[in-house]
């Protein structure tokens, strides 16, 4: 077992022990027992947080996640552009199935790797990319819902909007990657 797992188990055990200790007497908490249990839980939380930060900042993980982010954005944009360009021939009730088939995996991969952007690019740049990404994701959800309800015009309109947002997210991400790589490479 690694440090994070042990810490998480300790946090859970402390929580359960604290909950148990706090209900033993209906009128009074036994602070002699409760305080050490609380302290153990807090120490485990600090250890877990530090281990999570170390793991998240590992260079091999960061570079792997950056590659996942880049690939996911490229796939999302390519598939959305294909859907949008052929939206006239896309049966409205089939759009949701195409979204699930073409976009779900890349949306999940991007979401799972997105935290690495904070460590590599900083919080503000992370927010910029995620703002465009989240708007595009919301538009995809609107397309899915409109497809379920049979609203043809809304499906086409929101496919275009989603494509625009993911294009913006991809451009922002590419700029940040270029800046990041230029700071790493010797001049």
PDB file of C-alpha atoms in Angstrom:
ATOM      1  CA  UNK A   1       0.000   0.000   0.000  1.00  0.00           C
ATOM      2  CA  UNK A   2       1.183   3.494  -0.772  1.00  0.00           C
ATOM      3  CA  UNK A   3       1.160   6.567   1.451  1.00  0.00           C
ATOM      4  CA  UNK A   4      -2.029   7.996  -0.030  1.00  0.00           C
ATOM      5  CA  UNK A   5      -3.996   4.811   0.563  1.00  0.00           C
ATOM      6  CA  UNK A   6      -2.810   4.458   4.149  1.00  0.00           C
ATOM      7  CA  UNK A   7      -3.561   8.126   4.829  1.00  0.00           C
ATOM      8  CA  UNK A   8      -7.018   7.864   3.314  1.00  0.00           C
ATOM      9  CA  UNK A   9      -7.808   4.756   5.355  1.00  0.00           C
ATOM     10  CA  UNK A  10      -6.568   6.536   8.491  1.00  0.00           C
ATOM     11  CA  UNK A  11      -8.784   9.543   7.744  1.00  0.00           C
ATOM     12  CA  UNK A  12     -11.792   7.277   7.332  1.00  0.00           C
ATOM     13  CA  UNK A  13     -11.008   5.338  10.525  1.00  0.00           C
ATOM     14  CA  UNK A  14     -10.568   8.609  12.450  1.00  0.00           C
ATOM     15  CA  UNK A  15     -13.866   9.909  11.162  1.00  0.00           C
ATOM     16  CA  UNK A  16     -15.678   6.727  12.139  1.00  0.00           C
ATOM     17  CA  UNK A  17     -13.984   6.595  15.546  1.00  0.00           C
ATOM     18  CA  UNK A  18     -14.816  10.263  16.157  1.00  0.00           C
ATOM     19  CA  UNK A  19     -18.431   9.695  15.165  1.00  0.00           C
ATOM     20  CA  UNK A  20     -18.610   6.696  17.494  1.00  0.00           C
ATOM     21  CA  UNK A  21     -17.012   8.555  20.401  1.00  0.00           C
ATOM     22  CA  UNK A  22     -19.298  11.537  19.980  1.00  0.00           C
ATOM     23  CA  UNK A  23     -22.475   9.438  20.420  1.00  0.00           C
ATOM     24  CA  UNK A  24     -21.401   7.290  23.378  1.00  0.00           C
ATOM     25  CA  UNK A  25     -22.832   9.772  25.848  1.00  0.00           C
ATOM     26  CA  UNK A  26     -25.897  11.762  24.732  1.00  0.00           C
ATOM     27  CA  UNK A  27     -25.018  14.809  26.849  1.00  0.00           C
ATOM     28  CA  UNK A  28     -21.229  15.088  26.760  1.00  0.00           C
ATOM     29  CA  UNK A  29     -18.316  14.320  24.433  1.00  0.00           C
ATOM     30  CA  UNK A  30     -15.344  12.606  26.025  1.00  0.00           C
ATOM     31  CA  UNK A  31     -12.658  15.026  24.856  1.00  0.00           C
ATOM     32  CA  UNK A  32      -9.893  12.893  26.357  1.00  0.00           C
ATOM     33  CA  UNK A  33     -10.581  10.296  23.651  1.00  0.00           C
ATOM     34  CA  UNK A  34     -12.025  12.527  20.911  1.00  0.00           C
ATOM     35  CA  UNK A  35      -9.082  14.980  20.672  1.00  0.00           C
ATOM     36  CA  UNK A  36      -6.396  12.363  19.843  1.00  0.00           C
ATOM     37  CA  UNK A  37      -8.686  10.756  17.260  1.00  0.00           C
ATOM     38  CA  UNK A  38      -9.247  14.169  15.675  1.00  0.00           C
ATOM     39  CA  UNK A  39      -5.492  14.882  15.727  1.00  0.00           C
ATOM     40  CA  UNK A  40      -4.691  11.564  14.028  1.00  0.00           C
ATOM     41  CA  UNK A  41      -7.253  12.352  11.325  1.00  0.00           C
ATOM     42  CA  UNK A  42      -5.804  15.814  10.732  1.00  0.00           C
ATOM     43  CA  UNK A  43      -2.231  14.481  10.521  1.00  0.00           C
ATOM     44  CA  UNK A  44      -3.392  11.836   8.038  1.00  0.00           C
ATOM     45  CA  UNK A  45      -5.112  14.559   6.000  1.00  0.00           C
ATOM     46  CA  UNK A  46      -1.888  16.610   5.845  1.00  0.00           C
ATOM     47  CA  UNK A  47       0.105  13.535   4.802  1.00  0.00           C
ATOM     48  CA  UNK A  48      -2.478  12.663   2.143  1.00  0.00           C
ATOM     49  CA  UNK A  49      -2.436  16.209   0.744  1.00  0.00           C
ATOM     50  CA  UNK A  50       1.362  16.277   0.523  1.00  0.00           C
ATOM     51  CA  UNK A  51       1.494  12.857  -1.124  1.00  0.00           C
ATOM     52  CA  UNK A  52      -1.151  13.937  -3.631  1.00  0.00           C
ATOM     53  CA  UNK A  53       0.822  17.081  -4.522  1.00  0.00           C
ATOM     54  CA  UNK A  54       4.054  15.129  -4.980  1.00  0.00           C
ATOM     55  CA  UNK A  55       2.298  12.597  -7.176  1.00  0.00           C
ATOM     56  CA  UNK A  56       0.541  15.273  -9.231  1.00  0.00           C
ATOM     57  CA  UNK A  57       3.798  17.137  -9.856  1.00  0.00           C
ATOM     58  CA  UNK A  58       5.829  14.122 -10.950  1.00  0.00           C
ATOM     59  CA  UNK A  59       7.365  15.100 -14.285  1.00  0.00           C
ATOM     60  CA  UNK A  60       6.552  11.837 -16.052  1.00  0.00           C
ATOM     61  CA  UNK A  61       2.919  12.125 -15.002  1.00  0.00           C
ATOM     62  CA  UNK A  62       2.750  15.763 -16.074  1.00  0.00           C
ATOM     63  CA  UNK A  63       4.219  15.105 -19.503  1.00  0.00           C
ATOM     64  CA  UNK A  64       1.967  12.085 -19.994  1.00  0.00           C
ATOM     65  CA  UNK A  65      -1.087  14.085 -18.987  1.00  0.00           C
ATOM     66  CA  UNK A  66      -0.126  16.965 -21.283  1.00  0.00           C
ATOM     67  CA  UNK A  67      -0.008  14.480 -24.154  1.00  0.00           C
ATOM     68  CA  UNK A  68      -3.430  13.111 -23.141  1.00  0.00           C
ATOM     69  CA  UNK A  69      -4.836  16.657 -23.018  1.00  0.00           C
ATOM     70  CA  UNK A  70      -3.432  17.529 -26.430  1.00  0.00           C
ATOM     71  CA  UNK A  71      -4.680  14.305 -28.022  1.00  0.00           C
ATOM     72  CA  UNK A  72      -8.112  14.589 -26.409  1.00  0.00           C
ATOM     73  CA  UNK A  73      -8.599  18.174 -27.573  1.00  0.00           C
ATOM     74  CA  UNK A  74      -7.483  17.279 -31.105  1.00  0.00           C
ATOM     75  CA  UNK A  75      -9.849  14.292 -31.221  1.00  0.00           C
ATOM     76  CA  UNK A  76     -12.743  16.282 -29.773  1.00  0.00           C
ATOM     77  CA  UNK A  77     -12.294  19.111 -32.232  1.00  0.00           C
ATOM     78  CA  UNK A  78     -11.846  16.772 -35.198  1.00  0.00           C
ATOM     79  CA  UNK A  79     -14.944  14.763 -34.341  1.00  0.00           C
ATOM     80  CA  UNK A  80     -17.010  17.891 -33.683  1.00  0.00           C
ATOM     81  CA  UNK A  81     -15.923  19.426 -36.973  1.00  0.00           C
ATOM     82  CA  UNK A  82     -16.907  16.220 -38.757  1.00  0.00           C
ATOM     83  CA  UNK A  83     -20.297  16.162 -37.020  1.00  0.00           C
ATOM     84  CA  UNK A  84     -20.862  19.850 -37.710  1.00  0.00           C
ATOM     85  CA  UNK A  85     -19.865  19.662 -41.375  1.00  0.00           C
ATOM     86  CA  UNK A  86     -22.268  16.749 -41.891  1.00  0.00           C
ATOM     87  CA  UNK A  87     -25.019  18.081 -39.610  1.00  0.00           C
ATOM     88  CA  UNK A  88     -27.416  18.467 -42.555  1.00  0.00           C
ATOM     89  CA  UNK A  89     -27.315  14.685 -43.082  1.00  0.00           C
ATOM     90  CA  UNK A  90     -27.242  13.752 -39.391  1.00  0.00           C
ATOM     91  CA  UNK A  91     -30.628  12.433 -38.261  1.00  0.00           C
ATOM     92  CA  UNK A  92     -31.639  14.551 -35.282  1.00  0.00           C
ATOM     93  CA  UNK A  93     -32.467  11.609 -33.036  1.00  0.00           C
ATOM     94  CA  UNK A  94     -29.101   9.961 -33.824  1.00  0.00           C
ATOM     95  CA  UNK A  95     -26.962  12.950 -32.785  1.00  0.00           C
ATOM     96  CA  UNK A  96     -26.900  11.891 -29.140  1.00  0.00           C
ATOM     97  CA  UNK A  97     -25.633   8.426 -30.074  1.00  0.00           C
ATOM     98  CA  UNK A  98     -22.916   9.934 -32.260  1.00  0.00           C
ATOM     99  CA  UNK A  99     -21.886  12.215 -29.406  1.00  0.00           C
ATOM    100  CA  UNK A 100     -21.632   9.255 -27.060  1.00  0.00           C
ATOM    101  CA  UNK A 101     -19.713   7.202 -29.614  1.00  0.00           C
ATOM    102  CA  UNK A 102     -17.306   9.902 -30.778  1.00  0.00           C
ATOM    103  CA  UNK A 103     -16.786  12.227 -27.821  1.00  0.00           C
ATOM    104  CA  UNK A 104     -17.336  10.479 -24.487  1.00  0.00           C
ATOM    105  CA  UNK A 105     -13.922   8.828 -24.154  1.00  0.00           C
ATOM    106  CA  UNK A 106     -11.984  11.982 -25.020  1.00  0.00           C
ATOM    107  CA  UNK A 107     -14.125  14.106 -22.698  1.00  0.00           C
ATOM    108  CA  UNK A 108     -13.386  11.677 -19.854  1.00  0.00           C
ATOM    109  CA  UNK A 109      -9.669  11.493 -20.673  1.00  0.00           C
ATOM    110  CA  UNK A 110      -9.401  15.283 -20.716  1.00  0.00           C
ATOM    111  CA  UNK A 111     -11.297  15.606 -17.434  1.00  0.00           C
ATOM    112  CA  UNK A 112      -9.059  13.032 -15.747  1.00  0.00           C
ATOM    113  CA  UNK A 113      -5.827  14.738 -16.871  1.00  0.00           C
ATOM    114  CA  UNK A 114      -6.835  18.397 -16.547  1.00  0.00           C
ATOM    115  CA  UNK A 115      -5.297  18.964 -13.094  1.00  0.00           C
ATOM    116  CA  UNK A 116      -1.819  18.783 -14.628  1.00  0.00           C
ATOM    117  CA  UNK A 117      -2.461  22.088 -16.397  1.00  0.00           C
ATOM    118  CA  UNK A 118      -2.504  23.860 -13.021  1.00  0.00           C
ATOM    119  CA  UNK A 119       0.975  22.616 -12.189  1.00  0.00           C
ATOM    120  CA  UNK A 120       2.470  23.266 -15.614  1.00  0.00           C
ATOM    121  CA  UNK A 121       0.751  26.460 -16.790  1.00  0.00           C
ATOM    122  CA  UNK A 122      -0.530  28.046 -13.579  1.00  0.00           C
ATOM    123  CA  UNK A 123      -3.995  28.595 -12.230  1.00  0.00           C
ATOM    124  CA  UNK A 124      -5.028  31.508 -14.480  1.00  0.00           C
ATOM    125  CA  UNK A 125      -4.067  29.723 -17.702  1.00  0.00           C
ATOM    126  CA  UNK A 126      -5.765  26.562 -16.437  1.00  0.00           C
ATOM    127  CA  UNK A 127      -8.923  28.618 -15.850  1.00  0.00           C
ATOM    128  CA  UNK A 128      -8.739  30.108 -19.361  1.00  0.00           C
ATOM    129  CA  UNK A 129      -8.524  26.710 -21.059  1.00  0.00           C
ATOM    130  CA  UNK A 130     -11.111  25.148 -18.763  1.00  0.00           C
ATOM    131  CA  UNK A 131     -13.536  28.016 -19.342  1.00  0.00           C
ATOM    132  CA  UNK A 132     -13.556  27.359 -23.094  1.00  0.00           C
ATOM    133  CA  UNK A 133     -13.596  23.590 -22.550  1.00  0.00           C
ATOM    134  CA  UNK A 134     -16.500  23.754 -20.073  1.00  0.00           C
ATOM    135  CA  UNK A 135     -18.525  25.986 -22.400  1.00  0.00           C
ATOM    136  CA  UNK A 136     -17.961  23.519 -25.239  1.00  0.00           C
ATOM    137  CA  UNK A 137     -18.930  20.636 -22.991  1.00  0.00           C
ATOM    138  CA  UNK A 138     -22.143  22.423 -21.983  1.00  0.00           C
ATOM    139  CA  UNK A 139     -22.975  22.955 -25.664  1.00  0.00           C
ATOM    140  CA  UNK A 140     -22.403  19.263 -26.328  1.00  0.00           C
ATOM    141  CA  UNK A 141     -24.847  18.512 -23.524  1.00  0.00           C
ATOM    142  CA  UNK A 142     -27.337  20.883 -25.159  1.00  0.00           C
ATOM    143  CA  UNK A 143     -26.904  19.056 -28.475  1.00  0.00           C
ATOM    144  CA  UNK A 144     -27.510  15.748 -26.710  1.00  0.00           C
ATOM    145  CA  UNK A 145     -30.675  17.060 -25.055  1.00  0.00           C
ATOM    146  CA  UNK A 146     -31.951  18.701 -28.245  1.00  0.00           C
ATOM    147  CA  UNK A 147     -31.345  15.432 -30.087  1.00  0.00           C
ATOM    148  CA  UNK A 148     -33.395  13.554 -27.503  1.00  0.00           C
ATOM    149  CA  UNK A 149     -36.229  16.068 -27.889  1.00  0.00           C
ATOM    150  CA  UNK A 150     -35.964  16.221 -31.696  1.00  0.00           C
ATOM    151  CA  UNK A 151     -35.025  19.920 -32.095  1.00  0.00           C
ATOM    152  CA  UNK A 152     -33.123  19.949 -35.395  1.00  0.00           C
ATOM    153  CA  UNK A 153     -32.187  23.629 -35.454  1.00  0.00           C
ATOM    154  CA  UNK A 154     -30.914  23.555 -31.884  1.00  0.00           C
ATOM    155  CA  UNK A 155     -28.765  20.484 -32.613  1.00  0.00           C
ATOM    156  CA  UNK A 156     -27.089  22.262 -35.533  1.00  0.00           C
ATOM    157  CA  UNK A 157     -26.730  25.565 -33.701  1.00  0.00           C
ATOM    158  CA  UNK A 158     -25.120  24.046 -30.608  1.00  0.00           C
ATOM    159  CA  UNK A 159     -22.861  21.773 -32.652  1.00  0.00           C
ATOM    160  CA  UNK A 160     -21.456  24.929 -34.215  1.00  0.00           C
ATOM    161  CA  UNK A 161     -21.084  26.623 -30.831  1.00  0.00           C
ATOM    162  CA  UNK A 162     -19.410  23.564 -29.295  1.00  0.00           C
ATOM    163  CA  UNK A 163     -16.992  23.372 -32.214  1.00  0.00           C
ATOM    164  CA  UNK A 164     -16.112  27.043 -31.749  1.00  0.00           C
ATOM    165  CA  UNK A 165     -15.474  26.597 -28.003  1.00  0.00           C
ATOM    166  CA  UNK A 166     -13.296  23.522 -28.465  1.00  0.00           C
ATOM    167  CA  UNK A 167     -11.364  25.299 -31.223  1.00  0.00           C
ATOM    168  CA  UNK A 168     -10.733  28.128 -28.750  1.00  0.00           C
ATOM    169  CA  UNK A 169      -9.680  25.677 -26.016  1.00  0.00           C
ATOM    170  CA  UNK A 170      -7.312  23.910 -28.414  1.00  0.00           C
ATOM    171  CA  UNK A 171      -5.747  27.205 -29.527  1.00  0.00           C
ATOM    172  CA  UNK A 172      -5.259  28.365 -25.941  1.00  0.00           C
ATOM    173  CA  UNK A 173      -3.762  25.005 -24.968  1.00  0.00           C
ATOM    174  CA  UNK A 174      -1.417  25.034 -27.980  1.00  0.00           C
ATOM    175  CA  UNK A 175      -0.219  28.552 -27.104  1.00  0.00           C
ATOM    176  CA  UNK A 176       0.434  27.537 -23.505  1.00  0.00           C
ATOM    177  CA  UNK A 177       2.306  24.434 -24.605  1.00  0.00           C
ATOM    178  CA  UNK A 178       4.439  26.496 -26.946  1.00  0.00           C
ATOM    179  CA  UNK A 179       5.257  28.978 -24.174  1.00  0.00           C
ATOM    180  CA  UNK A 180       6.018  26.138 -21.777  1.00  0.00           C
ATOM    181  CA  UNK A 181       8.339  24.372 -24.235  1.00  0.00           C
ATOM    182  CA  UNK A 182      10.108  27.633 -25.106  1.00  0.00           C
ATOM    183  CA  UNK A 183      10.883  28.243 -21.420  1.00  0.00           C
ATOM    184  CA  UNK A 184      12.300  24.723 -21.102  1.00  0.00           C
ATOM    185  CA  UNK A 185      14.503  24.758 -24.177  1.00  0.00           C
ATOM    186  CA  UNK A 186      17.865  26.528 -23.918  1.00  0.00           C
ATOM    187  CA  UNK A 187      18.293  29.603 -26.078  1.00  0.00           C
TER     188      UNK A 187
END
